[in-house]
Short mmCIF file of C-alpha atoms in Angstrom, two decimals:
data_model
loop_
_atom_site.label_atom_id
_atom_site.label_comp_id
_atom_site.label_asym_id
_atom_site.label_seq_id
_atom_site.Cartn_x
_atom_site.Cartn_y
_atom_site.Cartn_z
CA ARG A 47 0.00 0.00 0.00
CA TRP A 48 0.89 3.64 -0.58
CA SER A 49 0.01 5.99 2.27
CA CYS A 50 -0.25 9.78 1.91
CA PRO A 51 2.36 11.60 4.00
CA SER A 52 0.95 13.50 6.95
CA THR A 53 3.27 16.46 6.38
CA PRO A 54 4.32 18.16 3.14
CA PRO A 55 7.74 17.39 1.74
CA ARG A 56 10.65 19.57 2.77
CA ARG A 57 10.86 21.16 -0.65
CA VAL A 58 7.25 22.36 -0.47
CA ALA A 59 7.81 23.64 3.07
CA GLY A 60 10.89 25.51 1.88
CA VAL A 61 8.88 27.18 -0.88
CA PHE A 62 6.28 28.25 1.67
CA GLN A 63 8.96 29.70 3.94
CA ALA A 64 10.66 31.54 1.08
CA THR A 65 7.34 32.96 -0.08
CA LYS A 66 6.52 34.09 3.45
CA LYS A 67 9.91 35.77 3.89
CA LEU A 68 9.58 37.50 0.52
CA PHE A 69 6.10 38.75 1.42
CA LEU A 70 7.27 40.01 4.82
CA SER A 71 10.34 41.68 3.31
CA GLU A 72 8.15 43.42 0.73
CA ARG A 73 5.83 44.63 3.49
CA ALA A 74 8.80 45.88 5.48
CA GLY A 75 10.21 47.61 2.39
CA GLN A 76 6.88 49.31 1.72
CA ALA A 77 6.68 50.42 5.34
CA ARG A 78 10.20 51.90 5.18
CA THR A 79 9.33 53.67 1.93
CA LEU A 80 6.16 55.15 3.38
CA GLU A 81 8.01 56.25 6.50
CA PHE A 82 10.71 57.89 4.38
CA ILE A 83 8.06 59.74 2.36
CA ARG A 84 6.28 60.85 5.55
CA ALA A 85 9.50 62.06 7.17
CA ASN A 86 10.72 63.94 4.07
CA ALA A 87 7.56 65.25 2.41
CA ALA A 88 8.02 68.72 3.92
CA ASN A 89 11.74 68.64 3.09
CA GLY A 90 10.80 67.89 -0.51
CA LEU A 91 8.67 71.05 -0.60
CA SER A 92 11.57 73.05 0.84
CA VAL A 93 13.89 71.65 -1.83
CA ALA A 94 11.30 72.58 -4.48
CA ASN A 95 11.24 76.11 -3.02
CA LEU A 96 15.05 76.19 -3.23
CA VAL A 97 14.97 75.02 -6.86
CA ALA A 98 12.40 77.72 -7.67
CA GLY A 99 14.68 80.33 -6.10
CA LEU A 100 17.76 79.14 -7.99
CA SER A 101 15.79 79.04 -11.24
CA SER A 102 14.57 82.57 -10.55
CA ILE A 103 18.18 83.72 -10.13
CA LEU A 104 19.12 82.16 -13.47
CA CYS A 105 16.15 83.86 -15.15
CA SER A 106 17.20 87.23 -13.73
CA PHE A 107 20.76 86.74 -14.97
CA ASN A 108 19.28 86.19 -18.44
CA ARG A 109 16.97 89.23 -18.05
CA GLN A 110 13.87 87.03 -18.06
CA TYR A 111 12.38 88.94 -15.15
CA GLN A 112 8.77 87.91 -15.70
CA ASN A 113 9.71 84.24 -15.45
CA SER A 114 11.69 85.12 -12.34
CA CYS A 115 8.58 86.68 -10.78
CA TRP A 116 6.43 83.63 -11.51
CA LEU A 117 9.03 81.40 -9.86
CA LEU A 118 9.10 83.65 -6.79
CA LEU A 119 5.32 83.34 -6.47
CA VAL A 120 5.59 79.56 -6.80
CA GLY A 121 8.21 79.61 -4.04
CA PHE A 122 5.83 81.68 -1.89
CA LEU A 123 3.12 79.02 -2.21
CA LEU A 124 5.59 76.21 -1.51
CA ASP A 125 6.89 77.97 1.60
CA LEU A 126 3.39 78.27 3.03
CA ALA A 127 2.82 74.57 2.41
CA ASP A 128 6.00 72.99 3.78
CA GLY A 129 5.44 73.97 7.41
CA ALA A 130 1.82 72.82 7.31
CA VAL A 131 2.83 69.46 5.83
CA ALA A 132 5.59 68.99 8.43
CA ARG A 133 3.21 69.63 11.31
CA ARG A 134 0.42 67.57 9.77
CA LEU A 135 2.70 64.54 9.32
CA ASP A 136 4.55 65.13 12.61
CA ALA A 137 7.80 65.36 10.63
CA CYS A 138 9.37 68.51 12.08
CA SER A 139 13.15 68.24 12.41
CA ALA A 140 16.27 70.38 12.83
CA LEU A 141 17.32 69.46 9.29
CA GLY A 142 13.97 70.60 7.92
CA ALA A 143 14.20 73.93 9.76
CA LYS A 144 17.70 74.61 8.38
CA LEU A 145 16.68 73.58 4.89
CA ASP A 146 13.63 75.84 5.06
CA ASP A 147 15.75 78.82 6.17
CA PHE A 148 18.28 78.21 3.40
CA ALA A 149 15.53 77.95 0.78
CA ASP A 150 13.88 81.13 2.11
CA PHE A 151 17.15 83.05 2.02
CA THR A 152 17.81 81.93 -1.55
CA THR A 153 14.31 82.54 -2.91
CA PHE A 154 13.07 85.51 -0.89
CA GLY A 155 16.48 87.12 -0.37
CA LEU A 156 18.92 86.62 -3.22
CA ALA A 157 16.45 85.90 -6.02
CA THR A 158 14.07 88.70 -5.02
CA ALA A 159 16.88 91.26 -4.74
CA LEU A 160 17.83 90.61 -8.36
CA LEU A 161 14.42 91.95 -9.45
CA LEU A 162 15.77 95.40 -8.48
CA GLN A 163 18.21 95.16 -11.40
CA PRO A 164 21.23 96.35 -9.36
CA GLN A 165 23.32 97.77 -12.17
CA GLY A 166 24.44 101.00 -10.49
CA VAL A 167 26.05 101.77 -7.14
CA LEU A 168 22.89 102.92 -5.39
CA ALA A 169 20.81 100.10 -6.83
CA GLY A 170 23.51 97.62 -5.80
CA LEU A 171 23.52 98.98 -2.25
CA LEU A 172 19.73 98.69 -2.10
CA ALA A 173 19.91 95.07 -3.27
CA ILE A 174 22.57 94.30 -0.64
CA ALA A 175 20.46 96.01 2.03
CA TYR A 176 17.46 93.92 1.00
CA VAL A 177 19.43 90.67 1.21
CA LEU A 178 20.84 91.65 4.63
CA ALA A 179 17.33 92.52 5.85
CA VAL A 180 16.10 89.08 4.84
CA PHE A 181 19.11 87.51 6.55
CA ALA A 182 18.42 89.44 9.77
CA ARG A 183 14.74 88.54 9.56
CA LEU A 184 15.54 84.83 9.32
CA CYS A 185 18.06 85.02 12.18
CA PHE A 186 15.39 86.43 14.51
CA PHE A 187 12.62 84.17 13.20
CA SER A 188 11.65 82.79 16.62
CA SER A 189 12.62 85.72 18.81
CA ALA A 190 9.13 87.08 19.46
CA GLY A 191 8.67 85.10 22.68
CA ILE A 192 4.93 84.84 21.98
CA PRO A 193 3.46 81.62 20.57
CA PHE A 194 2.43 81.75 16.90
CA THR A 195 3.88 85.26 16.52
CA TYR A 196 6.77 86.57 14.43
CA ARG A 197 8.89 89.67 14.82
CA GLY A 198 9.50 91.53 11.60
CA LEU A 199 7.59 91.13 8.38
CA PRO A 200 8.02 87.55 7.05
CA CYS A 201 10.19 87.75 3.94
CA PRO A 202 7.89 85.57 1.75
CA TYR A 203 5.21 88.29 1.88
CA ALA A 204 7.74 91.00 0.99
CA SER A 205 8.92 88.90 -1.95
CA SER A 206 5.35 88.22 -3.09
CA LEU A 207 4.60 91.94 -2.97
CA LEU A 208 7.65 92.80 -5.07
CA ALA A 209 6.95 90.05 -7.61
CA GLY A 210 3.33 91.15 -7.93
CA ALA A 211 4.36 94.80 -8.30
CA PHE A 212 6.84 93.85 -11.04
CA LEU A 213 4.19 91.95 -13.02
CA LEU A 214 1.56 94.67 -12.58
CA THR A 215 3.82 97.62 -13.51
CA ASP A 216 5.66 95.73 -16.26
CA GLY A 217 8.95 96.06 -14.40
CA ASN A 218 8.89 99.73 -13.38
CA VAL A 219 12.27 99.96 -11.66
CA LEU A 220 11.45 103.08 -9.64
CA VAL A 221 8.31 101.52 -8.15
CA LEU A 222 10.20 98.32 -7.36
CA ARG A 223 13.08 100.08 -5.63
CA VAL A 224 10.80 102.27 -3.53
CA THR A 225 8.73 99.22 -2.57
CA ALA A 226 11.89 97.26 -1.72
CA GLY A 227 13.10 100.09 0.54
CA VAL A 228 9.77 100.06 2.40
CA MET A 229 9.93 96.27 2.75
CA VAL A 230 13.43 96.53 4.24
CA LEU A 231 12.05 98.83 6.93
CA PHE A 232 9.15 96.49 7.65
CA MET A 233 11.42 93.45 7.96
CA LEU A 234 13.81 95.29 10.31
CA ASP A 235 11.12 97.08 12.30
CA ARG A 236 10.72 94.10 14.68
CA GLY A 237 6.98 94.64 14.80
CA PHE A 238 4.73 91.70 15.57
CA TYR A 239 3.08 89.61 12.87
CA PRO A 240 0.88 86.54 13.29
CA HIS A 241 1.74 83.03 12.20
CA ASP A 242 -1.13 82.89 9.72
CA LYS A 243 -1.12 79.08 9.23
CA VAL A 244 -3.06 79.43 6.00
CA LEU A 245 -3.49 75.67 5.47
CA GLU A 246 -4.21 74.90 9.12
CA SER A 247 -6.70 77.59 10.00
CA GLN A 248 -10.14 78.75 8.90
CA HIS A 249 -11.65 77.47 5.67
CA TRP A 250 -11.59 80.89 4.04
CA LYS A 251 -7.80 81.03 4.41
CA LYS A 252 -7.51 77.67 2.67
CA MET A 253 -9.68 79.10 -0.10
CA VAL A 254 -7.34 82.09 -0.35
CA TYR A 255 -4.40 79.69 -0.75
CA ALA A 256 -6.27 77.64 -3.36
CA GLY A 257 -7.08 80.86 -5.19
CA GLY A 258 -3.39 81.75 -5.14
CA VAL A 259 -2.50 78.41 -6.70
CA VAL A 260 -5.10 78.94 -9.45
CA ALA A 261 -3.95 82.54 -10.02
CA VAL A 262 -0.26 81.69 -10.29
CA LEU A 263 -0.71 78.60 -12.46
CA PHE A 264 -3.62 79.55 -14.73
CA LEU A 265 -4.52 83.26 -14.70
CA PRO A 266 -2.92 86.02 -16.80
CA ALA A 267 -0.14 88.10 -15.30
CA ALA A 268 -2.36 91.10 -14.49
CA ALA A 269 -4.97 89.06 -12.61
CA ALA A 270 -2.38 86.96 -10.78
CA SER A 271 -0.39 90.04 -9.74
CA VAL A 272 -3.49 91.81 -8.40
CA TYR A 273 -4.47 88.71 -6.43
CA CYS A 274 -1.01 88.28 -4.88
CA LEU A 275 -0.70 92.01 -4.16
CA ALA A 276 -4.06 92.04 -2.38
CA TRP A 277 -3.09 88.95 -0.38
CA ALA A 278 0.29 90.35 0.68
CA MET A 279 -1.05 93.85 1.39
CA SER A 280 -3.85 92.50 3.57
CA TYR A 281 -1.28 90.62 5.67
CA ILE A 282 1.04 93.63 5.93
CA THR A 283 -1.70 96.17 6.63
CA PHE A 284 -4.09 94.15 8.83
CA PRO A 285 -1.94 91.33 10.23
CA PHE A 286 -3.85 90.53 13.42
CA ALA A 287 -7.29 91.81 12.45
CA VAL A 288 -7.43 89.49 9.43
CA TRP A 289 -4.66 86.89 9.52
CA SER A 290 -4.35 85.94 13.19
CA CYS A 291 -5.24 82.33 13.95
CA LYS A 292 -8.11 83.71 16.05
CA ALA A 293 -9.34 86.12 13.39
#
């Protein structure tokens, strides 16, 4: 007689074990990949902001100032998003903070200053003063001592205002330089400004952000510049009445 074995052969058992290990390793690999994405999603937005700033600098070197302005506005939207994503995913880190500051200095400092077309001595000094004001603003980013409050005008709003003014006035250098001088004073004034948390606050602020995305990506230059100017001016003029987390 032939009797059926009560246990599977060793070869079959080995196949089962190999399949199980492969399945578990794939699950572990997917988990590591998802964790890496979660931990670095905000850093990816900061890197994208940095790339936008560097691209804006290259456009300015080639006198493609309108393209430079569009890239600055894209960087503005990315900067508002990276902090919200980091807090939402609980992925805040020292590396992310340093990367965010470096991207902000590149995009809202160096790249924005080149919009002033610093070809003379006075214009060059104004551009240097603007970059130094942004540098000082970033150094004292957390010096307010009050939760959810900044000291000095956040440089992304100053950059957005200058980019919008450039697009609306078709690059009027006098208007840009006067506006840049005023923005330097606002950034160094050490006045208080709210942490607006556009993507983590009231629904209407999220709608304002969504409108900014639509304006920058799809609307003509005039409409997009008016939208961004109104957004930046409302934050500069009525910071706590409109843009406070409690507003």
